[in-house]
Amino acid sequence: MSRLPSIDPRSLRDHADDARVDRIWDRLRDELPAPRSSVTATPVPGALLHTKRPAVARTVFLFAAAAAMFGTGLVIGSSNEPEQANLPVATPDGPMTDVFAAGTKPRTFALPGGGRIVVEPGSTVEVVSVSDERVNLSLLRGAASLDAVDIPVDVVAGVAHVSAPAGSSVSLARREADLDVLVAQGTATVTSPAGQQVVRGGHVLSRVPIVATVTSTDQRADVPPPVPVPVNDADPDARAPAPSASQSLVAPTSSADPAPVAATTVAAPEAPATWLSLVKSDKYEAALELLEKGPGLQATINGSQSASELWYLWEVAATGKKDNLKVLALRRVVDEFGSDPSAAAAALQLAQFYEPTDKQLAAKYREKAAQTKGLAEVALCSQVRAMASEGDDVDPRRATQKATEYLTTYPMGSCADDAKALLQDVAGKFDANGHAKDSATKKDAPASPPSASAPAAPPSASDAPAAPSSSASAAPSATPSATPKPTSSSN
């Protein structure tokens, strides 16, 4: 009889789909750590070692693993967070080699090739395979942000595939039927049932379908045959009388084969093209032309009733280089559909648009992006980098708050170095009260002494200015006044 406690696998249902959870559960039960003597590193809750030796203390470790799982998310594999040790993970016989998940707070993990991945709360990512040339991941649930440093990273979500080459920073937010892809740096190639598209840095691809369209190879099995309409060749308007209920169920009594009856099918009229159908077929210019002939692009944006439709209209406006209408679509996504997962991406786009002309408005939209789910790490990173670029004009208290928040939430995030540099810069330029140190130093500093190459002549007893020397090479003498005027640098 098994000594393992009975724990319902449904307790893990919030981490992934049923099939993946069952595999994770099986691995949890079968690959518990060996006794302490067989492990050189200190066992850490959340990291599970594969072993084929029977474990003496399996019950204790199972409770510890379950506690870690429900408290901070299931983590199978090594984590580079400071409080966790790097423990080896064996590759099981199945395709899964590693699983990263976050419970109530984001978690950051290292990827091969110097990369890293930030898993948002309630999200699960599976490492499908790792080689010297590529890392293959599967986003099972939620959202994650990754940096591909030396080797490319591929992410699968449903039937959609996102390929991030080395040097790219990509964020993904998965829903039940679609996916949002935001590229902060570099590029990403997105392949889905809607086709293939390259997304460049600073752009977002919203509502990427991740569910395949089911089609049957045997049309007879799924589609009912068309109803034939008999036609009389001599008189096209004549129609054969409809059989009675009894006749329709009785086979013909005549032994002779019935004469063949010509039959035709009536084709359904083709529906007129709409701007949305044109956009979904990647015919953006045709969609723009159709909208301009009809209600107009701006009126359609104002009347749109969903965030996904507004993103389609944003793409149409981008095709026509209508920046004002792009902004209108994005603002409606943020202001009226703030709970939509794509609202964070829209807020980041607006922050990027307003940054050169209105930094205050750009900061407002970065703050909105940071308050939404899915792309929180990217939004907070954007805030930190924007403050770092403000130089002496930065608000020291707010900069300290945001940099500290980033380092606390994402200690190994892609902007950790930027946050540390921002804290050092603020500490060097401002005192504890938020006052600039340089201005106080300049205010109290004495006037600069005369140049050594042109020494000032000592004042006479009557404080009268000395007469200039008749020699052309002599420098004019300077007489300090009773109250020296401040230099231009102190104004």
XYZ file of C-alpha atoms in Angstrom:
491
model
C 0.000 0.000 0.000
C 1.296 3.431 -0.878
C 2.453 5.611 1.989
C 1.831 8.751 -0.058
C -1.009 10.970 1.155
C -4.006 11.299 -1.100
C -4.014 14.750 -2.697
C -6.542 15.546 -5.380
C -4.791 16.528 -8.629
C -7.626 18.981 -9.259
C -5.984 21.227 -6.688
C -3.512 22.137 -9.432
C -6.098 22.908 -12.076
C -5.340 26.627 -12.044
C -1.840 26.036 -13.361
C -2.555 24.602 -16.819
C -4.886 22.486 -18.904
C -5.941 19.057 -17.670
C -3.462 16.996 -19.679
C -0.465 19.098 -18.674
C -1.526 19.174 -15.028
C -1.827 15.396 -14.953
C 1.713 15.097 -16.278
C 3.003 17.576 -13.715
C 1.173 15.709 -10.960
C 2.581 12.351 -12.055
C 6.064 13.776 -12.046
C 5.558 15.278 -8.610
C 4.558 11.902 -7.185
C 7.207 9.851 -9.014
C 10.221 12.168 -8.834
C 10.452 13.170 -5.203
C 13.890 14.076 -3.804
C 16.194 11.367 -2.540
C 17.291 11.372 1.133
C 19.451 14.300 2.211
C 22.612 12.172 2.153
C 22.292 11.636 -1.600
C 21.960 15.336 -2.398
C 24.914 17.672 -2.140
C 22.876 20.867 -2.224
C 20.362 21.831 0.442
C 16.837 20.848 -0.630
C 14.737 23.893 -1.458
C 10.922 23.889 -1.582
C 9.827 24.460 -5.140
C 12.755 22.620 -6.799
C 12.291 18.893 -7.365
C 15.124 16.464 -8.129
C 14.590 13.434 -10.300
C 15.657 10.178 -8.695
C 14.866 6.528 -9.270
C 15.934 5.480 -5.755
C 13.154 4.949 -3.233
C 12.869 7.968 -0.957
C 12.650 7.313 2.772
C 11.083 10.652 3.597
C 8.745 10.958 0.620
C 5.747 11.862 2.729
C 7.548 14.801 4.335
C 8.864 16.053 1.016
C 5.462 15.709 -0.616
C 3.888 17.919 2.021
C 6.718 20.442 1.604
C 6.342 20.406 -2.162
C 2.585 20.804 -1.928
C 2.961 23.700 0.513
C 5.431 25.433 -1.767
C 3.196 24.730 -4.726
C 0.066 26.245 -3.275
C 1.887 29.154 -1.615
C 4.136 30.478 -4.363
C 3.370 28.436 -7.446
C 4.729 25.187 -8.794
C 8.358 25.397 -9.844
C 10.025 22.312 -11.240
C 13.620 23.021 -12.124
C 16.218 25.557 -11.141
C 15.496 29.170 -10.331
C 18.031 31.967 -10.222
C 16.257 33.904 -7.522
C 18.676 34.699 -4.679
C 16.869 32.538 -2.134
C 16.923 29.401 -4.284
C 19.780 27.065 -5.075
C 20.670 25.863 -8.544
C 19.636 22.214 -8.419
C 19.978 19.854 -11.382
C 16.842 18.577 -13.031
C 16.824 15.260 -14.858
C 15.009 14.904 -18.157
C 12.058 12.497 -17.833
C 10.968 10.119 -20.533
C 8.117 12.427 -21.546
C 8.503 15.647 -23.529
C 8.380 17.882 -20.453
C 11.771 18.829 -19.040
C 10.847 21.761 -16.832
C 7.888 23.815 -15.636
C 7.932 27.363 -14.268
C 4.889 28.796 -12.530
C 4.055 31.756 -10.314
C 1.468 31.857 -7.562
C 0.711 35.198 -5.935
C 3.694 37.188 -7.201
C 5.849 37.317 -10.332
C 8.894 35.042 -10.517
C 12.053 35.396 -12.581
C 14.079 32.476 -13.944
C 17.244 32.210 -16.000
C 17.157 30.707 -19.482
C 20.058 29.066 -21.336
C 22.185 31.457 -23.341
C 22.053 34.250 -20.769
C 18.333 34.918 -21.218
C 15.663 35.240 -18.572
C 11.903 34.891 -18.241
C 9.495 36.655 -15.878
C 6.370 34.607 -15.135
C 3.401 36.697 -14.025
C 1.116 35.626 -11.129
C -1.144 32.701 -11.957
C 0.867 31.800 -15.057
C 2.548 28.562 -16.134
C 5.351 28.038 -18.670
C 6.733 24.678 -19.742
C 10.253 24.188 -21.101
C 9.700 21.764 -23.967
C 13.308 21.371 -25.110
C 16.695 23.047 -24.783
C 19.710 22.875 -27.094
C 22.812 24.920 -27.812
C 20.960 26.595 -30.670
C 17.417 27.191 -29.386
C 15.084 27.151 -26.366
C 11.521 25.902 -26.908
C 8.861 26.971 -24.400
C 5.112 26.495 -24.097
C 2.924 29.162 -22.493
C 0.197 27.082 -20.880
C -1.560 29.819 -18.964
C -1.335 33.543 -18.210
C 1.443 35.929 -19.202
C 5.231 36.026 -19.319
C 8.033 38.304 -20.526
C 11.311 36.938 -21.854
C 14.705 38.165 -23.017
C 16.550 36.129 -25.636
C 20.231 37.022 -25.271
C 22.608 34.645 -27.053
C 20.242 32.046 -28.531
C 16.698 32.294 -29.952
C 13.637 31.427 -27.890
C 10.483 29.909 -29.381
C 7.165 29.999 -27.522
C 4.106 27.928 -28.368
C 0.624 28.893 -27.157
C -2.069 26.605 -28.459
C -1.447 26.331 -32.196
C 0.254 29.744 -32.366
C 4.046 29.986 -32.501
C 6.201 32.991 -31.537
C 9.888 32.997 -32.479
C 12.151 35.569 -30.783
C 15.694 35.784 -32.207
C 18.710 36.518 -30.020
C 18.663 40.068 -28.702
C 14.864 40.341 -28.536
C 12.564 41.158 -25.611
C 9.029 39.822 -25.998
C 5.961 39.722 -23.739
C 3.018 37.379 -24.225
C -0.427 37.311 -22.613
C -2.582 34.249 -23.295
C -6.343 33.976 -23.112
C -8.604 31.030 -23.857
C -8.767 31.540 -27.617
C -6.150 34.156 -28.489
C -2.848 35.760 -27.566
C -1.292 39.237 -27.337
C 2.350 39.657 -28.371
C 4.296 42.806 -27.447
C 7.841 43.287 -28.738
C 9.815 45.709 -26.569
C 13.117 45.183 -28.400
C 14.211 43.380 -31.553
C 11.654 41.422 -33.559
C 9.366 38.414 -33.247
C 7.829 36.203 -35.911
C 4.257 35.190 -35.063
C 2.692 32.226 -36.860
C -0.960 31.330 -36.280
C -4.058 30.186 -38.173
C -4.361 33.810 -39.319
C -0.988 33.634 -41.093
C 2.566 34.758 -40.356
C 3.605 38.259 -39.353
C 6.837 39.898 -38.184
C 6.351 42.232 -35.202
C 9.062 44.837 -34.641
C 10.185 46.563 -31.466
C 7.654 48.940 -29.968
C 4.698 47.215 -31.629
C 2.002 44.847 -30.421
C 0.056 42.149 -32.222
C -3.288 41.692 -30.504
C -5.825 38.864 -30.573
C -3.627 36.291 -32.305
C -5.792 33.146 -32.676
C -4.395 30.102 -30.871
C -7.202 27.637 -31.621
C -7.164 25.756 -34.916
C -10.205 25.906 -37.161
C -11.638 22.387 -37.362
C -12.188 21.224 -40.930
C -13.196 17.790 -42.115
C -11.335 15.882 -44.831
C -14.549 14.003 -45.677
C -17.116 16.608 -46.550
C -19.906 14.028 -46.628
C -19.453 13.266 -42.945
C -19.937 16.834 -41.731
C -21.834 18.777 -44.334
C -25.344 17.698 -45.364
C -25.697 17.297 -49.106
C -27.445 20.120 -50.966
C -31.138 19.597 -51.612
C -31.642 18.955 -55.340
C -34.254 21.010 -57.161
C -35.713 19.086 -60.156
C -35.940 21.115 -63.363
C -38.079 20.414 -66.484
C -36.010 21.114 -69.584
C -39.045 22.000 -71.656
C -40.505 24.399 -69.147
C -37.987 25.915 -66.678
C -40.809 27.250 -64.533
C -42.411 23.821 -64.106
C -41.533 21.955 -60.936
C -42.221 18.344 -60.040
C -44.834 17.984 -57.323
C -43.481 17.313 -53.878
C -43.952 13.688 -52.761
C -46.345 12.922 -49.978
C -45.104 11.770 -46.591
C -45.942 8.137 -47.403
C -44.395 8.236 -50.850
C -41.138 9.704 -49.611
C -40.463 6.690 -47.385
C -41.477 3.880 -49.811
C -39.166 2.464 -52.476
C -40.420 2.449 -56.078
C -42.486 -0.633 -56.956
C -41.393 -0.737 -60.575
C -38.537 -3.079 -61.391
C -37.359 -0.751 -64.124
C -34.765 1.791 -63.206
C -36.255 5.234 -62.848
C -35.319 7.804 -65.460
C -32.503 10.090 -64.373
C -33.617 13.455 -63.135
C -31.506 16.520 -63.781
C -30.698 18.398 -60.592
C -29.163 21.734 -59.821
C -28.058 23.392 -56.601
C -28.793 26.954 -55.693
C -25.620 28.765 -54.611
C -25.951 31.091 -51.674
C -25.270 34.707 -52.586
C -21.805 35.890 -51.578
C -21.858 38.272 -48.642
C -20.475 41.726 -49.395
C -17.015 42.441 -48.054
C -16.793 44.421 -44.821
C -13.851 46.389 -43.502
C -13.361 43.763 -40.789
C -13.273 40.859 -43.246
C -10.764 42.785 -45.363
C -8.532 43.443 -42.344
C -8.626 39.786 -41.336
C -7.461 38.998 -44.874
C -4.559 41.471 -44.449
C -6.129 43.863 -46.982
C -5.638 46.992 -44.903
C -5.609 49.486 -47.767
C -8.858 48.083 -49.149
C -10.401 48.273 -45.673
C -9.328 51.905 -45.340
C -10.769 52.746 -48.750
C -14.060 51.069 -47.872
C -14.305 52.921 -44.563
C -13.560 56.275 -46.161
C -16.308 55.717 -48.719
C -18.761 54.810 -45.981
C -19.084 56.106 -42.423
C -15.439 57.139 -42.161
C -12.576 55.735 -40.102
C -13.001 58.159 -37.196
C -16.735 57.494 -36.888
C -16.097 53.740 -36.936
C -13.510 54.071 -34.163
C -15.911 56.148 -32.069
C -18.665 53.572 -32.539
C -16.581 50.453 -31.917
C -17.820 48.222 -29.086
C -14.807 45.986 -28.345
C -11.087 46.263 -27.700
C -10.250 43.721 -30.400
C -12.171 45.733 -33.001
C -10.340 48.894 -31.936
C -6.999 47.136 -32.444
C -8.052 46.205 -35.978
C -8.983 49.841 -36.611
C -5.625 50.891 -35.162
C -3.929 48.767 -37.829
C -6.058 50.389 -40.531
C -5.132 53.857 -39.248
C -1.455 52.865 -39.190
C -1.704 51.794 -42.833
C -3.068 55.221 -43.737
C -0.449 56.977 -41.545
C -3.218 58.657 -39.559
C -1.488 59.127 -36.211
C -4.370 61.063 -34.672
C -6.771 58.190 -35.334
C -4.261 55.631 -34.065
C -4.154 57.567 -30.796
C -7.958 57.766 -30.702
C -8.273 53.983 -31.014
C -5.642 53.329 -28.342
C -7.165 55.815 -25.919
C -10.550 54.139 -26.230
C -8.944 50.770 -25.474
C -7.318 52.165 -22.318
C -10.147 54.383 -21.095
C -13.183 52.225 -21.922
C -11.806 48.674 -21.990
C -9.255 48.866 -19.192
C -10.011 45.335 -18.005
C -9.067 43.862 -21.382
C -5.617 42.195 -21.339
C -4.537 44.300 -24.320
C -5.118 47.574 -22.425
C -1.576 47.477 -21.023
C -0.111 47.237 -24.515
C -2.293 50.150 -25.647
C -1.139 52.263 -22.696
C 2.507 51.534 -23.503
C 1.948 52.525 -27.134
C 0.422 55.827 -25.993
C 3.324 56.458 -23.608
C 5.766 55.916 -26.461
C 3.776 58.260 -28.719
C 3.579 61.107 -26.177
C 7.150 60.785 -24.854
C 8.775 63.311 -27.273
C 6.111 66.017 -26.810
C 4.320 65.541 -23.483
C 6.311 63.687 -20.840
C 3.619 64.191 -18.212
C 0.988 62.501 -20.369
C 3.468 59.762 -21.275
C 4.065 59.124 -17.565
C 0.296 58.908 -17.026
C -0.073 56.114 -19.565
C 2.967 54.253 -18.265
C 1.307 54.307 -14.851
C -1.908 52.940 -16.354
C 0.029 50.137 -18.031
C 1.680 49.219 -14.739
C -1.734 48.872 -13.070
C -3.038 46.310 -15.555
C -2.364 42.580 -15.678
C -0.340 40.687 -18.243
C 2.410 43.183 -19.075
C 3.103 44.668 -15.648
C 6.860 43.987 -15.752
C 7.229 45.615 -19.171
C 5.210 48.646 -18.067
C 7.196 49.140 -14.858
C 10.438 48.703 -16.788
C 9.275 51.406 -19.197
C 8.654 53.765 -16.275
C 12.106 53.156 -14.809
C 13.890 53.752 -18.115
C 11.886 56.897 -18.819
C 12.817 58.345 -15.420
C 16.473 57.461 -15.969
C 16.435 59.542 -19.164
C 15.068 62.646 -17.397
C 18.423 63.460 -15.780
C 18.310 66.412 -13.377
C 14.587 66.946 -14.056
C 13.584 63.622 -12.520
C 11.335 63.551 -9.462
C 13.689 61.933 -6.889
C 10.967 60.558 -4.619
C 8.973 59.010 -7.444
C 12.095 57.647 -9.139
C 13.213 56.019 -5.884
C 9.746 54.536 -5.381
C 9.511 53.021 -8.874
C 13.085 51.708 -8.945
C 12.643 50.105 -5.526
C 9.297 48.626 -6.567
C 10.871 47.096 -9.665
C 13.809 45.563 -7.787
C 11.474 44.184 -5.112
C 9.028 42.657 -7.591
C 11.462 41.621 -10.342
C 14.906 41.255 -8.715
C 16.280 39.583 -11.845
C 14.107 41.351 -14.420
C 15.393 42.834 -17.646
C 15.483 46.342 -16.101
C 17.139 45.410 -12.806
C 20.402 47.104 -13.810
C 18.517 50.221 -14.953
C 16.677 50.399 -11.621
C 19.921 50.095 -9.638
C 21.586 52.776 -11.774
C 18.585 55.069 -11.259
C 18.805 54.680 -7.472
C 22.536 55.467 -7.538
C 21.958 58.494 -9.764
C 19.242 59.869 -7.474
C 21.396 59.304 -4.374
C 24.273 61.179 -5.995
C 22.226 64.172 -7.139
C 19.672 64.654 -4.350
C 19.736 64.723 -0.565
C 17.310 62.948 1.763
C 14.797 65.807 1.428
C 14.784 65.642 -2.362
C 16.837 68.822 -2.865
C 19.518 68.888 -5.536
C 22.984 68.666 -4.016
C 24.644 70.649 -6.820
C 22.452 73.729 -6.331
C 23.263 73.881 -2.604
C 26.960 73.485 -3.322
C 26.970 76.239 -5.936
C 25.018 78.595 -3.682
C 27.510 78.335 -0.814
C 30.676 78.160 -2.945
C 33.010 81.251 -2.959
C 33.850 83.119 -6.132
C 36.421 81.462 -8.359
C 40.010 82.683 -7.755
C 41.763 84.669 -10.511
C 43.607 82.730 -13.173
C 47.222 81.866 -12.418
C 48.291 83.216 -15.804
C 46.860 86.644 -15.007
C 47.417 87.396 -11.296
C 45.504 90.330 -9.880
C 47.478 93.320 -8.648
C 47.120 94.025 -4.910
C 44.737 96.884 -4.130
C 46.179 100.230 -3.137
C 45.653 101.732 0.295
C 42.860 103.977 -1.031
C 41.130 101.001 -2.691
C 41.533 102.770 -6.021
C 41.852 100.531 -9.049
C 45.393 100.073 -10.278
C 46.343 101.674 -13.569
C 46.808 99.250 -16.433
C 50.348 98.422 -17.421
C 51.768 100.083 -20.509
C 53.165 96.763 -21.677
C 50.984 95.074 -24.264
C 51.741 91.640 -22.845
C 50.706 92.472 -19.279
C 47.255 91.328 -18.134
C 44.888 93.972 -16.707
C 44.794 94.120 -12.932
C 41.630 93.180 -11.050
C 40.364 94.805 -7.875
C 37.861 92.813 -5.809
C 34.891 94.836 -4.624
C 33.677 94.858 -1.047
C 30.754 92.544 -1.985
C 31.684 90.198 -4.813
C 28.996 89.636 -7.406
C 27.874 86.023 -7.851
C 29.157 84.229 -10.893
C 26.816 83.275 -13.692
C 27.010 79.623 -12.659
C 25.240 80.334 -9.369
C 22.227 82.038 -10.943
